[in-house]
């Protein structure tokens, strides 16, 4: 976000909590990515990361195509004037209505996720006497480490297994109205390691050739997915597009030369929006509890579940800043817990972050919040439906602001905001993670056992004796599924653990011994990685 945003003015005009987006940054960031990656690669914006109309309009104007996964998103991009040739629709459970809308609109391709669906698409196109281009989503046989959410190499609801596609052979070209014209593979999200993207892409391009040979489908388009990440947490490094281009562009170049005319598609959501948005909240109350500082703000889980950390096993703080005033030079930073207004202990936006002395009325921002904020939060769940929805403001250098209501369901019908043309080049400030809780990595076995006992004591609110490895977490210690998550959060805090939810299995939580072994394995893995 650009530095000179008038946060107080925005909050006064639009109220809090609110999401604020920097249109200049969104456009500049996309231009930078497009001019760095191979010119034959087209960037399709994944609207699920942020279906805000204002955000989409900026990205669309800056040259993004559209990847949509719901009827509301499809209507939004059509309303916004997107050329149907630049729209793809994907998702494992498309309704008949969604498939029909795709065919009616004549979008470039439906990304098909099962053989059943392929027949539905064929039927819908036959009923309209047209042909509909289809890209087969392939669940590849490989899985490359480094993505937080691995999508390949495992049984999945997404796509069709590589082996099944290869085995289908010429049958794929037999559909009269569904024209299978290429493949799509999406291997995961939050990828920060350029080598992972390069390896994924190499695999996908080779797979496209193998599938074309085995089945006879033309390669009119190959969609290499994406999943480019954004750094949120301490110790993470931003994905460097220039570094990515060094190894990716030659691959793409070779493929493009061998397949002139094939459209090369990359999907991107998070990378295009995450750093361009701030979740702005106002502090309502401050207080102390058992020696810790709490600021209770007007925003939280209901708009920004990712920052709260629900859905991941461990709570890590998004970068947080005081935005309404400059702290006095000599002002001491304290350690703060930032809570939202909901009546659940889970509504904790940040734990133990260093911030100046907070006061009621202060504006604080959860930075890097442009992706998967409203679209991944329970704004409309029954628990929170009575709370006001967050509005959205668009801020540029000279913030000329348009507010819209942001919900996915009403996305298509919202009025078009207007704002100033991007004027100057934004220079997003480099990410300077705030020092939060002290984390330490310790592989000493005895210390792991101590840390585990302390964490359990914290979660169970009682002193614990030395614990035998055979002690069972559920039956002997009476942990339940909620307290297990608290336990993982506590361990993350004290040991600096990063737990991959994909790797957790129930037997990790059998006994003290199994959990201890799992933690040790995590700690060793992290040491190796760093
Ligand atoms: C979610 C999703 C995206 C966008 O992922 P980002 O990590 O936000 O870039 C792209 N393609 C598919 C198939 C997805 O499910």
PDB file of N, CA, C and O and ligand atoms in Angstrom, residues 44-50 67 69 90-92 111 113 137 149 151 158 184-191 223 225-230 232 266-273 371-372, ligand 1:
ATOM      1  N   UNK A  44      -4.483 -14.965 -15.792  1.00  0.00           N
ATOM      2  CA  UNK A  44      -5.910 -15.002 -15.485  1.00  0.00           C
ATOM      3  C   UNK A  44      -6.075 -14.771 -13.981  1.00  0.00           C
ATOM      4  O   UNK A  44      -5.518 -15.504 -13.175  1.00  0.00           O
ATOM      5  N   UNK A  45      -6.862 -13.758 -13.637  1.00  0.00           N
ATOM      6  CA  UNK A  45      -7.058 -13.426 -12.220  1.00  0.00           C
ATOM      7  C   UNK A  45      -8.091 -14.367 -11.602  1.00  0.00           C
ATOM      8  O   UNK A  45      -9.214 -14.485 -12.097  1.00  0.00           O
ATOM      9  N   UNK A  46      -7.712 -15.009 -10.522  1.00  0.00           N
ATOM     10  CA  UNK A  46      -8.615 -15.917  -9.812  1.00  0.00           C
ATOM     11  C   UNK A  46      -9.519 -15.100  -8.902  1.00  0.00           C
ATOM     12  O   UNK A  46      -9.096 -14.665  -7.830  1.00  0.00           O
ATOM     13  N   UNK A  47     -10.753 -14.927  -9.328  1.00  0.00           N
ATOM     14  CA  UNK A  47     -11.625 -14.022  -8.576  1.00  0.00           C
ATOM     15  C   UNK A  47     -11.948 -14.518  -7.178  1.00  0.00           C
ATOM     16  O   UNK A  47     -12.313 -13.734  -6.318  1.00  0.00           O
ATOM     17  N   UNK A  48     -11.798 -15.804  -6.953  1.00  0.00           N
ATOM     18  CA  UNK A  48     -12.152 -16.260  -5.606  1.00  0.00           C
ATOM     19  C   UNK A  48     -11.249 -15.644  -4.547  1.00  0.00           C
ATOM     20  O   UNK A  48     -11.635 -15.531  -3.395  1.00  0.00           O
ATOM     21  N   UNK A  49     -10.065 -15.205  -4.935  1.00  0.00           N
ATOM     22  CA  UNK A  49      -9.180 -14.596  -3.937  1.00  0.00           C
ATOM     23  C   UNK A  49      -9.704 -13.241  -3.479  1.00  0.00           C
ATOM     24  O   UNK A  49      -9.460 -12.814  -2.359  1.00  0.00           O
ATOM     25  N   UNK A  50     -10.425 -12.570  -4.360  1.00  0.00           N
ATOM     26  CA  UNK A  50     -11.063 -11.306  -3.978  1.00  0.00           C
ATOM     27  C   UNK A  50     -12.014 -10.869  -5.094  1.00  0.00           C
ATOM     28  O   UNK A  50     -11.594 -10.290  -6.081  1.00  0.00           O
ATOM     29  N   UNK A  67     -10.420 -15.834 -14.238  1.00  0.00           N
ATOM     30  CA  UNK A  67     -10.689 -17.226 -13.895  1.00  0.00           C
ATOM     31  C   UNK A  67     -11.748 -17.193 -12.797  1.00  0.00           C
ATOM     32  O   UNK A  67     -11.508 -16.639 -11.724  1.00  0.00           O
ATOM     33  N   UNK A  69     -15.114 -19.112 -10.577  1.00  0.00           N
ATOM     34  CA  UNK A  69     -15.530 -20.420 -10.089  1.00  0.00           C
ATOM     35  C   UNK A  69     -16.922 -20.388  -9.464  1.00  0.00           C
ATOM     36  O   UNK A  69     -17.256 -21.235  -8.648  1.00  0.00           O
ATOM     37  N   UNK A  90     -13.835 -22.708 -13.525  1.00  0.00           N
ATOM     38  CA  UNK A  90     -13.424 -23.992 -12.957  1.00  0.00           C
ATOM     39  C   UNK A  90     -14.048 -24.235 -11.606  1.00  0.00           C
ATOM     40  O   UNK A  90     -14.661 -23.347 -11.014  1.00  0.00           O
ATOM     41  N   UNK A  91     -13.916 -25.454 -11.119  1.00  0.00           N
ATOM     42  CA  UNK A  91     -14.510 -25.851  -9.844  1.00  0.00           C
ATOM     43  C   UNK A  91     -15.044 -27.267  -9.958  1.00  0.00           C
ATOM     44  O   UNK A  91     -15.575 -27.636 -10.996  1.00  0.00           O
ATOM     45  N   UNK A  92     -14.892 -28.056  -8.899  1.00  0.00           N
ATOM     46  CA  UNK A  92     -15.235 -29.483  -8.996  1.00  0.00           C
ATOM     47  C   UNK A  92     -16.731 -29.765  -8.984  1.00  0.00           C
ATOM     48  O   UNK A  92     -17.146 -30.853  -9.343  1.00  0.00           O
ATOM     49  N   UNK A 111     -13.164 -25.455 -17.452  1.00  0.00           N
ATOM     50  CA  UNK A 111     -12.159 -26.395 -16.961  1.00  0.00           C
ATOM     51  C   UNK A 111     -12.914 -27.537 -16.296  1.00  0.00           C
ATOM     52  O   UNK A 111     -13.590 -27.355 -15.289  1.00  0.00           O
ATOM     53  N   UNK A 113     -13.613 -31.124 -14.465  1.00  0.00           N
ATOM     54  CA  UNK A 113     -12.936 -31.800 -13.360  1.00  0.00           C
ATOM     55  C   UNK A 113     -13.294 -33.277 -13.209  1.00  0.00           C
ATOM     56  O   UNK A 113     -12.811 -33.936 -12.299  1.00  0.00           O
ATOM     57  N   UNK A 137      -8.990 -30.664 -16.361  1.00  0.00           N
ATOM     58  CA  UNK A 137      -8.122 -30.484 -15.195  1.00  0.00           C
ATOM     59  C   UNK A 137      -7.543 -31.848 -14.832  1.00  0.00           C
ATOM     60  O   UNK A 137      -8.276 -32.804 -14.571  1.00  0.00           O
ATOM     61  N   UNK A 149      -0.544 -26.096   0.300  1.00  0.00           N
ATOM     62  CA  UNK A 149      -1.741 -26.894   0.107  1.00  0.00           C
ATOM     63  C   UNK A 149      -1.490 -27.694  -1.154  1.00  0.00           C
ATOM     64  O   UNK A 149      -1.625 -27.198  -2.246  1.00  0.00           O
ATOM     65  N   UNK A 151      -1.949 -30.105  -4.165  1.00  0.00           N
ATOM     66  CA  UNK A 151      -3.137 -30.510  -4.897  1.00  0.00           C
ATOM     67  C   UNK A 151      -2.898 -31.745  -5.761  1.00  0.00           C
ATOM     68  O   UNK A 151      -3.819 -32.271  -6.340  1.00  0.00           O
ATOM     69  N   UNK A 158     -10.449 -32.737  -7.007  1.00  0.00           N
ATOM     70  CA  UNK A 158     -10.145 -31.851  -8.135  1.00  0.00           C
ATOM     71  C   UNK A 158      -9.553 -32.638  -9.302  1.00  0.00           C
ATOM     72  O   UNK A 158      -8.616 -33.404  -9.124  1.00  0.00           O
ATOM     73  N   UNK A 184      -5.467 -28.339 -17.845  1.00  0.00           N
ATOM     74  CA  UNK A 184      -5.198 -27.397 -16.772  1.00  0.00           C
ATOM     75  C   UNK A 184      -4.687 -28.211 -15.594  1.00  0.00           C
ATOM     76  O   UNK A 184      -5.180 -29.321 -15.349  1.00  0.00           O
ATOM     77  N   UNK A 185      -3.690 -27.694 -14.914  1.00  0.00           N
ATOM     78  CA  UNK A 185      -3.210 -28.330 -13.687  1.00  0.00           C
ATOM     79  C   UNK A 185      -2.966 -27.224 -12.668  1.00  0.00           C
ATOM     80  O   UNK A 185      -2.381 -26.188 -12.998  1.00  0.00           O
ATOM     81  N   UNK A 186      -3.458 -27.433 -11.472  1.00  0.00           N
ATOM     82  CA  UNK A 186      -3.210 -26.450 -10.410  1.00  0.00           C
ATOM     83  C   UNK A 186      -2.660 -27.221  -9.225  1.00  0.00           C
ATOM     84  O   UNK A 186      -3.317 -28.109  -8.696  1.00  0.00           O
ATOM     85  N   UNK A 187      -1.442 -26.897  -8.840  1.00  0.00           N
ATOM     86  CA  UNK A 187      -0.759 -27.756  -7.886  1.00  0.00           C
ATOM     87  C   UNK A 187      -0.721 -27.247  -6.463  1.00  0.00           C
ATOM     88  O   UNK A 187      -0.200 -27.916  -5.587  1.00  0.00           O
ATOM     89  N   UNK A 188      -1.273 -26.086  -6.202  1.00  0.00           N
ATOM     90  CA  UNK A 188      -1.260 -25.671  -4.805  1.00  0.00           C
ATOM     91  C   UNK A 188      -1.152 -24.179  -4.682  1.00  0.00           C
ATOM     92  O   UNK A 188      -0.934 -23.470  -5.668  1.00  0.00           O
ATOM     93  N   UNK A 189      -1.306 -23.707  -3.473  1.00  0.00           N
ATOM     94  CA  UNK A 189      -1.347 -22.272  -3.235  1.00  0.00           C
ATOM     95  C   UNK A 189      -0.213 -21.869  -2.291  1.00  0.00           C
ATOM     96  O   UNK A 189       0.483 -22.725  -1.746  1.00  0.00           O
ATOM     97  N   UNK A 190      -0.005 -20.568  -2.163  1.00  0.00           N
ATOM     98  CA  UNK A 190       1.005 -20.041  -1.221  1.00  0.00           C
ATOM     99  C   UNK A 190       2.417 -20.541  -1.529  1.00  0.00           C
ATOM    100  O   UNK A 190       3.196 -20.821  -0.620  1.00  0.00           O
ATOM    101  N   UNK A 191       2.754 -20.675  -2.803  1.00  0.00           N
ATOM    102  CA  UNK A 191       4.100 -21.124  -3.148  1.00  0.00           C
ATOM    103  C   UNK A 191       5.040 -19.918  -3.123  1.00  0.00           C
ATOM    104  O   UNK A 191       4.809 -18.921  -3.804  1.00  0.00           O
ATOM    105  N   UNK A 223      -3.082 -24.587 -19.385  1.00  0.00           N
ATOM    106  CA  UNK A 223      -3.217 -23.730 -18.198  1.00  0.00           C
ATOM    107  C   UNK A 223      -2.331 -24.324 -17.111  1.00  0.00           C
ATOM    108  O   UNK A 223      -2.601 -25.415 -16.612  1.00  0.00           O
ATOM    109  N   UNK A 225      -1.825 -23.396 -14.116  1.00  0.00           N
ATOM    110  CA  UNK A 225      -2.194 -23.121 -12.729  1.00  0.00           C
ATOM    111  C   UNK A 225      -1.442 -21.927 -12.212  1.00  0.00           C
ATOM    112  O   UNK A 225      -1.316 -20.929 -12.909  1.00  0.00           O
ATOM    113  N   UNK A 226      -0.925 -22.009 -11.043  1.00  0.00           N
ATOM    114  CA  UNK A 226      -0.214 -20.858 -10.507  1.00  0.00           C
ATOM    115  C   UNK A 226       0.083 -21.086  -9.036  1.00  0.00           C
ATOM    116  O   UNK A 226       0.898 -21.915  -8.691  1.00  0.00           O
ATOM    117  N   UNK A 227      -0.626 -20.359  -8.204  1.00  0.00           N
ATOM    118  CA  UNK A 227      -0.412 -20.525  -6.772  1.00  0.00           C
ATOM    119  C   UNK A 227       0.749 -19.707  -6.249  1.00  0.00           C
ATOM    120  O   UNK A 227       1.262 -19.968  -5.155  1.00  0.00           O
ATOM    121  N   UNK A 228       1.163 -18.683  -7.014  1.00  0.00           N
ATOM    122  CA  UNK A 228       2.246 -17.814  -6.525  1.00  0.00           C
ATOM    123  C   UNK A 228       1.841 -17.201  -5.186  1.00  0.00           C
ATOM    124  O   UNK A 228       0.738 -16.684  -5.035  1.00  0.00           O
ATOM    125  N   UNK A 229       2.739 -17.253  -4.231  1.00  0.00           N
ATOM    126  CA  UNK A 229       2.382 -16.883  -2.868  1.00  0.00           C
ATOM    127  C   UNK A 229       2.686 -15.442  -2.507  1.00  0.00           C
ATOM    128  O   UNK A 229       3.157 -14.647  -3.318  1.00  0.00           O
ATOM    129  N   UNK A 230       2.355 -15.105  -1.283  1.00  0.00           N
ATOM    130  CA  UNK A 230       2.715 -13.819  -0.693  1.00  0.00           C
ATOM    131  C   UNK A 230       3.255 -14.115   0.697  1.00  0.00           C
ATOM    132  O   UNK A 230       2.799 -15.053   1.348  1.00  0.00           O
ATOM    133  N   UNK A 232       3.490 -13.642   4.455  1.00  0.00           N
ATOM    134  CA  UNK A 232       2.685 -13.061   5.524  1.00  0.00           C
ATOM    135  C   UNK A 232       3.423 -13.044   6.856  1.00  0.00           C
ATOM    136  O   UNK A 232       3.229 -12.171   7.673  1.00  0.00           O
ATOM    137  N   UNK A 266      -1.687 -18.665 -16.996  1.00  0.00           N
ATOM    138  CA  UNK A 266      -1.332 -18.822 -15.592  1.00  0.00           C
ATOM    139  C   UNK A 266      -2.450 -18.208 -14.754  1.00  0.00           C
ATOM    140  O   UNK A 266      -2.933 -17.116 -15.058  1.00  0.00           O
ATOM    141  N   UNK A 267      -2.885 -18.917 -13.714  1.00  0.00           N
ATOM    142  CA  UNK A 267      -3.920 -18.389 -12.834  1.00  0.00           C
ATOM    143  C   UNK A 267      -3.244 -17.769 -11.626  1.00  0.00           C
ATOM    144  O   UNK A 267      -2.273 -18.301 -11.107  1.00  0.00           O
ATOM    145  N   UNK A 268      -3.757 -16.645 -11.179  1.00  0.00           N
ATOM    146  CA  UNK A 268      -3.176 -16.045  -9.983  1.00  0.00           C
ATOM    147  C   UNK A 268      -4.217 -15.246  -9.221  1.00  0.00           C
ATOM    148  O   UNK A 268      -4.927 -14.431  -9.795  1.00  0.00           O
ATOM    149  N   UNK A 269      -4.287 -15.493  -7.941  1.00  0.00           N
ATOM    150  CA  UNK A 269      -5.170 -14.721  -7.080  1.00  0.00           C
ATOM    151  C   UNK A 269      -4.365 -13.977  -6.040  1.00  0.00           C
ATOM    152  O   UNK A 269      -4.159 -12.772  -6.095  1.00  0.00           O
ATOM    153  N   UNK A 270      -3.825 -14.745  -5.118  1.00  0.00           N
ATOM    154  CA  UNK A 270      -3.129 -14.163  -3.970  1.00  0.00           C
ATOM    155  C   UNK A 270      -2.014 -13.198  -4.362  1.00  0.00           C
ATOM    156  O   UNK A 270      -1.905 -12.103  -3.819  1.00  0.00           O
ATOM    157  N   UNK A 271      -1.188 -13.610  -5.328  1.00  0.00           N
ATOM    158  CA  UNK A 271      -0.044 -12.780  -5.685  1.00  0.00           C
ATOM    159  C   UNK A 271      -0.495 -11.424  -6.217  1.00  0.00           C
ATOM    160  O   UNK A 271       0.167 -10.405  -6.002  1.00  0.00           O
ATOM    161  N   UNK A 272      -1.640 -11.414  -6.890  1.00  0.00           N
ATOM    162  CA  UNK A 272      -2.098 -10.168  -7.504  1.00  0.00           C
ATOM    163  C   UNK A 272      -2.763  -9.220  -6.517  1.00  0.00           C
ATOM    164  O   UNK A 272      -2.898  -8.038  -6.796  1.00  0.00           O
ATOM    165  N   UNK A 273      -3.207  -9.745  -5.379  1.00  0.00           N
ATOM    166  CA  UNK A 273      -4.009  -8.885  -4.493  1.00  0.00           C
ATOM    167  C   UNK A 273      -3.516  -8.779  -3.050  1.00  0.00           C
ATOM    168  O   UNK A 273      -3.797  -7.771  -2.394  1.00  0.00           O
ATOM    169  N   UNK A 371      -6.037 -10.537  -0.224  1.00  0.00           N
ATOM    170  CA  UNK A 371      -6.495 -11.822  -0.778  1.00  0.00           C
ATOM    171  C   UNK A 371      -7.153 -12.662   0.308  1.00  0.00           C
ATOM    172  O   UNK A 371      -6.710 -12.672   1.447  1.00  0.00           O
ATOM    173  N   UNK A 372      -8.189 -13.360  -0.075  1.00  0.00           N
ATOM    174  CA  UNK A 372      -8.859 -14.295   0.825  1.00  0.00           C
ATOM    175  C   UNK A 372      -9.263 -13.645   2.145  1.00  0.00           C
ATOM    176  O   UNK A 372      -9.122 -14.231   3.209  1.00  0.00           O
TER     177      UNK A 372
HETATM  178  C1  LIG B   1      -7.673 -20.946  -5.626  1.00  0.00           C
HETATM  179  C2  LIG B   1      -7.254 -21.270  -6.981  1.00  0.00           C
HETATM  180  C3  LIG B   1      -6.441 -20.379  -7.690  1.00  0.00           C
HETATM  181  C4  LIG B   1      -5.871 -19.138  -7.085  1.00  0.00           C
HETATM  182  O1  LIG B   1      -4.864 -19.500  -6.205  1.00  0.00           O
HETATM  183  P1  LIG B   1      -3.853 -18.404  -5.609  1.00  0.00           P
HETATM  184  O2  LIG B   1      -2.988 -19.208  -4.709  1.00  0.00           O
HETATM  185  O3  LIG B   1      -4.690 -17.416  -4.888  1.00  0.00           O
HETATM  186  O4  LIG B   1      -3.137 -17.798  -6.739  1.00  0.00           O
HETATM  187  C5  LIG B   1      -6.110 -20.701  -8.976  1.00  0.00           C
HETATM  188  N1  LIG B   1      -6.552 -21.836  -9.549  1.00  0.00           N
HETATM  189  C6  LIG B   1      -7.328 -22.721  -8.888  1.00  0.00           C
HETATM  190  C7  LIG B   1      -7.768 -23.952  -9.563  1.00  0.00           C
HETATM  191  C8  LIG B   1      -7.698 -22.472  -7.583  1.00  0.00           C
HETATM  192  O5  LIG B   1      -8.448 -23.355  -6.925  1.00  0.00           O
END
